[in-house]
Coordinates of C-alpha atoms in Angstrom, one line a residue:
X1 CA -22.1 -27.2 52.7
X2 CA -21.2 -28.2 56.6
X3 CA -19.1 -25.8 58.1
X4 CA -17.9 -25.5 62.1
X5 CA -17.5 -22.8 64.1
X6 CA -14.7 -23.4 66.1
X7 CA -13.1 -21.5 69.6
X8 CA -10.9 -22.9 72.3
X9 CA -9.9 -21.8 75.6
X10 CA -6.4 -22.5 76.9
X11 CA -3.6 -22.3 80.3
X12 CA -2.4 -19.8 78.2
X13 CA -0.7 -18.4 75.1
X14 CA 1.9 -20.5 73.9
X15 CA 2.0 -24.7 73.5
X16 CA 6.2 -24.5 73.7
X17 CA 5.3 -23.4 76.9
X18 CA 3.8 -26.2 77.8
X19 CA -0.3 -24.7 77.6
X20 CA -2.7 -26.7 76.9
X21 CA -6.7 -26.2 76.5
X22 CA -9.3 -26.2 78.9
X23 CA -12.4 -26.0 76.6
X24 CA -13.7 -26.8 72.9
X25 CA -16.8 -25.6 71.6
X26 CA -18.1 -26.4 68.3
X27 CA -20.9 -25.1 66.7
X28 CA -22.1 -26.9 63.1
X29 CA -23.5 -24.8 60.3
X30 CA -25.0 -26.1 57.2
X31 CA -25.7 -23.3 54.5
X32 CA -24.6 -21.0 56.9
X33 CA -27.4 -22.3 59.3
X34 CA -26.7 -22.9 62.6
X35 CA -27.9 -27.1 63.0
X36 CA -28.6 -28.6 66.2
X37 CA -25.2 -30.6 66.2
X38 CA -22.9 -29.2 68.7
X39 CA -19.5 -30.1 70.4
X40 CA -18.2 -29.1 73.9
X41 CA -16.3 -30.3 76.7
X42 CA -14.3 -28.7 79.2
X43 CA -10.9 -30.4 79.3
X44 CA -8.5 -31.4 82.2
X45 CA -5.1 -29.7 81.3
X46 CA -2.9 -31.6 83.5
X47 CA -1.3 -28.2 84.6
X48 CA -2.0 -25.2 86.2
X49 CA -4.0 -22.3 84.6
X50 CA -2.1 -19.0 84.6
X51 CA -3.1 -15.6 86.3
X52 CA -3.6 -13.9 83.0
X53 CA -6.1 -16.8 81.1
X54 CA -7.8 -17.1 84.7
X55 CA -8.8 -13.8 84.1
X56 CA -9.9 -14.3 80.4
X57 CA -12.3 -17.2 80.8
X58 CA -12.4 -18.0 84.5
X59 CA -11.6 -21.7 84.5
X60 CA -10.2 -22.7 88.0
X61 CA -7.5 -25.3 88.8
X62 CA -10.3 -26.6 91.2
X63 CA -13.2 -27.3 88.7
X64 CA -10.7 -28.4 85.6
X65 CA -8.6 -30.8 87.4
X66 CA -12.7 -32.5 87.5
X67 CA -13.1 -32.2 83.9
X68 CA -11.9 -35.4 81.0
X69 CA -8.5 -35.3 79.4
X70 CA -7.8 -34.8 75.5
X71 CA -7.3 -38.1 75.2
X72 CA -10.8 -39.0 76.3
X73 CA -12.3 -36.6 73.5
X74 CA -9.9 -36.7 71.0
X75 CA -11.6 -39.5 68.3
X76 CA -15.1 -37.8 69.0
X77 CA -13.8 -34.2 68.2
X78 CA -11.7 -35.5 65.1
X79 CA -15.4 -37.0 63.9
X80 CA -17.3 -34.4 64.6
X81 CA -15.6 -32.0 62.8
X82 CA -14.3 -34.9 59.6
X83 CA -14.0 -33.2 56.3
X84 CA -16.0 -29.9 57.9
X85 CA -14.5 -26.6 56.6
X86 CA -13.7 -24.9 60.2
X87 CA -14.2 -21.1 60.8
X88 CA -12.2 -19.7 63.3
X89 CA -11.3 -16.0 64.2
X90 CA -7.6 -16.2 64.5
X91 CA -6.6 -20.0 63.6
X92 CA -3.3 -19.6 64.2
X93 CA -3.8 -19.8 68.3
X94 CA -6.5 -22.6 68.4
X95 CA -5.1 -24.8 65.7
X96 CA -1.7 -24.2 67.3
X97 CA -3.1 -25.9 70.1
X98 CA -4.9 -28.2 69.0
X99 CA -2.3 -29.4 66.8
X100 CA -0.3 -29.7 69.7
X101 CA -3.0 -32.4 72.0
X102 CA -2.8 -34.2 68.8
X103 CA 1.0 -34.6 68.4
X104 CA 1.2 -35.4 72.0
X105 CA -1.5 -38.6 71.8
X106 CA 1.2 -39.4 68.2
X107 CA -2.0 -38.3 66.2
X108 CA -2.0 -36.4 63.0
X109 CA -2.8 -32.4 62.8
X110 CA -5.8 -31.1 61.6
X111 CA -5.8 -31.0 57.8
X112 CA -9.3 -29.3 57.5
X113 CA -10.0 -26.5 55.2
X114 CA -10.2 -23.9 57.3
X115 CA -11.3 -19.9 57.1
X116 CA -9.1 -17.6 59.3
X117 CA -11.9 -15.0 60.4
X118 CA -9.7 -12.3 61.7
X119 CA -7.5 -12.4 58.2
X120 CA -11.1 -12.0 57.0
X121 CA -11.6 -8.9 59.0
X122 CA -8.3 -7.8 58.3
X123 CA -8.6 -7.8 54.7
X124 CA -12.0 -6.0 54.6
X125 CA -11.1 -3.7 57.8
X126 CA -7.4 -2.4 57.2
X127 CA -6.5 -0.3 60.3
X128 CA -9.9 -1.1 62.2
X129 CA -9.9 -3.2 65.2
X130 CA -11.1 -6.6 64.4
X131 CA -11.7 -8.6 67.6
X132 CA -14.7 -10.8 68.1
X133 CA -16.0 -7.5 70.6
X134 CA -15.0 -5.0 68.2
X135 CA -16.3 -6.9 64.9
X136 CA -19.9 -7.3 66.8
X137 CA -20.5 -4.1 67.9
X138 CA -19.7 -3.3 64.1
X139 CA -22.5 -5.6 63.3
X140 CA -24.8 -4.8 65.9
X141 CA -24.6 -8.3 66.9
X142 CA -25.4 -8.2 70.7
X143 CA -22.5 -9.8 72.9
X144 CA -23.9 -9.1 76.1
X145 CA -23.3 -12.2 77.7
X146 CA -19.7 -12.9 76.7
X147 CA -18.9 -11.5 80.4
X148 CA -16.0 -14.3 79.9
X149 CA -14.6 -15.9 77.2
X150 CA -16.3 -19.1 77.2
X151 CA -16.2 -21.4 74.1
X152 CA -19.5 -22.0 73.0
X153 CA -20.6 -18.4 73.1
X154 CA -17.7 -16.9 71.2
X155 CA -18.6 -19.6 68.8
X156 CA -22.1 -18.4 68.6
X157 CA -20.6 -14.8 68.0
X158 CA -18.7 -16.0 65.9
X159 CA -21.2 -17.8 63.2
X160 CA -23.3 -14.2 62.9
X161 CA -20.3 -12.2 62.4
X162 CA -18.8 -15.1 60.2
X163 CA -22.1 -14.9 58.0
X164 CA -21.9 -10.9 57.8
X165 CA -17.9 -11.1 56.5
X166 CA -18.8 -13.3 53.9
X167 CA -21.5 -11.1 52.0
X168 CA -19.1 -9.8 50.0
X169 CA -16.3 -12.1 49.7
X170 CA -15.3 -15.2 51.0
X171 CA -11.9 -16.9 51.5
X172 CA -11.0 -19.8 52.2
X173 CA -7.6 -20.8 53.6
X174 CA -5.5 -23.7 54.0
X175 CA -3.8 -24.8 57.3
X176 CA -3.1 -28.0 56.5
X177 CA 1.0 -27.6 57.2
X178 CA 0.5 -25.7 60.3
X179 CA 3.0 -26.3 62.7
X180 CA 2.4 -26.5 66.7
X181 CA 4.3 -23.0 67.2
X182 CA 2.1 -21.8 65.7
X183 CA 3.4 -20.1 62.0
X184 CA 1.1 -19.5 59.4
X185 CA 2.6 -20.4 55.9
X186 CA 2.0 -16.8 53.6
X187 CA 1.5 -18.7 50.6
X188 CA -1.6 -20.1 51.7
X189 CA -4.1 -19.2 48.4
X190 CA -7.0 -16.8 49.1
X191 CA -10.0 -17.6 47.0
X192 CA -12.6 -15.4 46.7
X193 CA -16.3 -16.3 45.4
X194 CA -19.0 -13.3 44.6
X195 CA -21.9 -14.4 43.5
X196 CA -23.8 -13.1 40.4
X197 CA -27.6 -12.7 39.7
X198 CA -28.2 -12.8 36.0
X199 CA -31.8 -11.1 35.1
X200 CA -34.1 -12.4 33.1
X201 CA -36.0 -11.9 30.1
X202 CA -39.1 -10.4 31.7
X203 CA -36.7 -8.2 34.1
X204 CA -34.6 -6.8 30.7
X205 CA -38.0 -5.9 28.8
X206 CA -39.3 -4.1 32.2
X207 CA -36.1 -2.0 32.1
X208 CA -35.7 -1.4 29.1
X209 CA -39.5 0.3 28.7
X210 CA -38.6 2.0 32.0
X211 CA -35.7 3.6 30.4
X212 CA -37.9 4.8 27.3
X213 CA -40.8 6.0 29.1
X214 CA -39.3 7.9 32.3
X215 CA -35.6 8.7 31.2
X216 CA -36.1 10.6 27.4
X217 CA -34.2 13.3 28.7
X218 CA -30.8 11.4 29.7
X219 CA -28.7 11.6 26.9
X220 CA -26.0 9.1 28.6

């Protein structure tokens, strides 16, 4: 199965506040393999950046105002991520905005099957802090070089702590009706998949003369 790791950067928190993103970066798994496809462009907001994301990522006015607009990137971002389940670590805020370039250019959201990372984290964490920092050092996954919050680094973050979530349980979540401010529908079902590992013949017989031969003594 294809999957994409997905992170954006933005102008700032909210699209009904007019934000907008400043970077994409995709990164494409297959089997939960990282694959040489990748998508990434820093984007041209069309507004100014504000104090508070300046300081997240680092993007100036100055350099973005040089960049291509959504609308130049728009059809090769929808292809590149066609019929892709996307993993992102809180997909209410990216898909918010992305939802929102689309509306404005009259195209349709994103209607992707989509895993929600920190829900993830949540579910299998309750009361621990689950932030892309916080869920690496947890993981021992080394983060040293997120000195910013760039796109395609989170994303690489994000596919080695995305791969250690899932060892136990997986689910996968539908965004499809997402709207562009950003509320998640609570009905969306939660399917979980464990996987099972049936012995075999050979493996039964081996046990079974293990039992008889080094456990006499256990009466249970």
């Amino acid at each position: 199965m294809k999957e994409i790791v997905l992170d954006t950067e933005t102008t700032g928190i909210s699209p009904k506040e007019g934000h907008r993103i400043v970077e994409i970066g995709c990164i494409e798994l297959e089997n939960l393999i990282p694959t040489k496809n990748k998508f990434h462009c820093y984007l041209n907001p069309e507004r100014k950046v504000s104090e508070k994301a300046l300081e997240v990522h680092g993007y100036t006015d100055e350099f973005l105002a040089k960049q291509k607009k959504f609308l130049d990137v728009a059809d090769e971002f929808l292809e590149f991520i066609k019929d892709k389940r996307l993993i992102i670590h809180n997909a209410e805020f990216d898909l918010g905005h992305l939802n929102n370039e689309l509306s404005l250019l009259g195209k349709n959201k994103v209607k992707n099957e989509v895993v929600d990372t920190l829900k993830l984290a949540r579910d299998k964490f309750p009361g621990s802090s689950v932030s892309l920092d916080a869920l690496c050092k947890r993981y021992r996954v080394d983060n040293s070089k997120r000195t910013n919050h760039t796109a395609l680094v989170d994303c690489d973050l994000l596919a080695k702590v995305y791969i250690n979530l899932i060892d136990q349980k997986e689910p996968t979540l539908n965004f499809q009706n997402l709207d562009t401010d950003t509320d998640i529908q609570n009905s969306s079902k939660v399917s979980y998949f464990k996987k099972v590992i049936k012995p075999s013949e050979d493996e039964i017989l081996k046990h079974n003369e293990y039992l008889k031969n080094h456990l006499k003594k256990n009466y249970f």
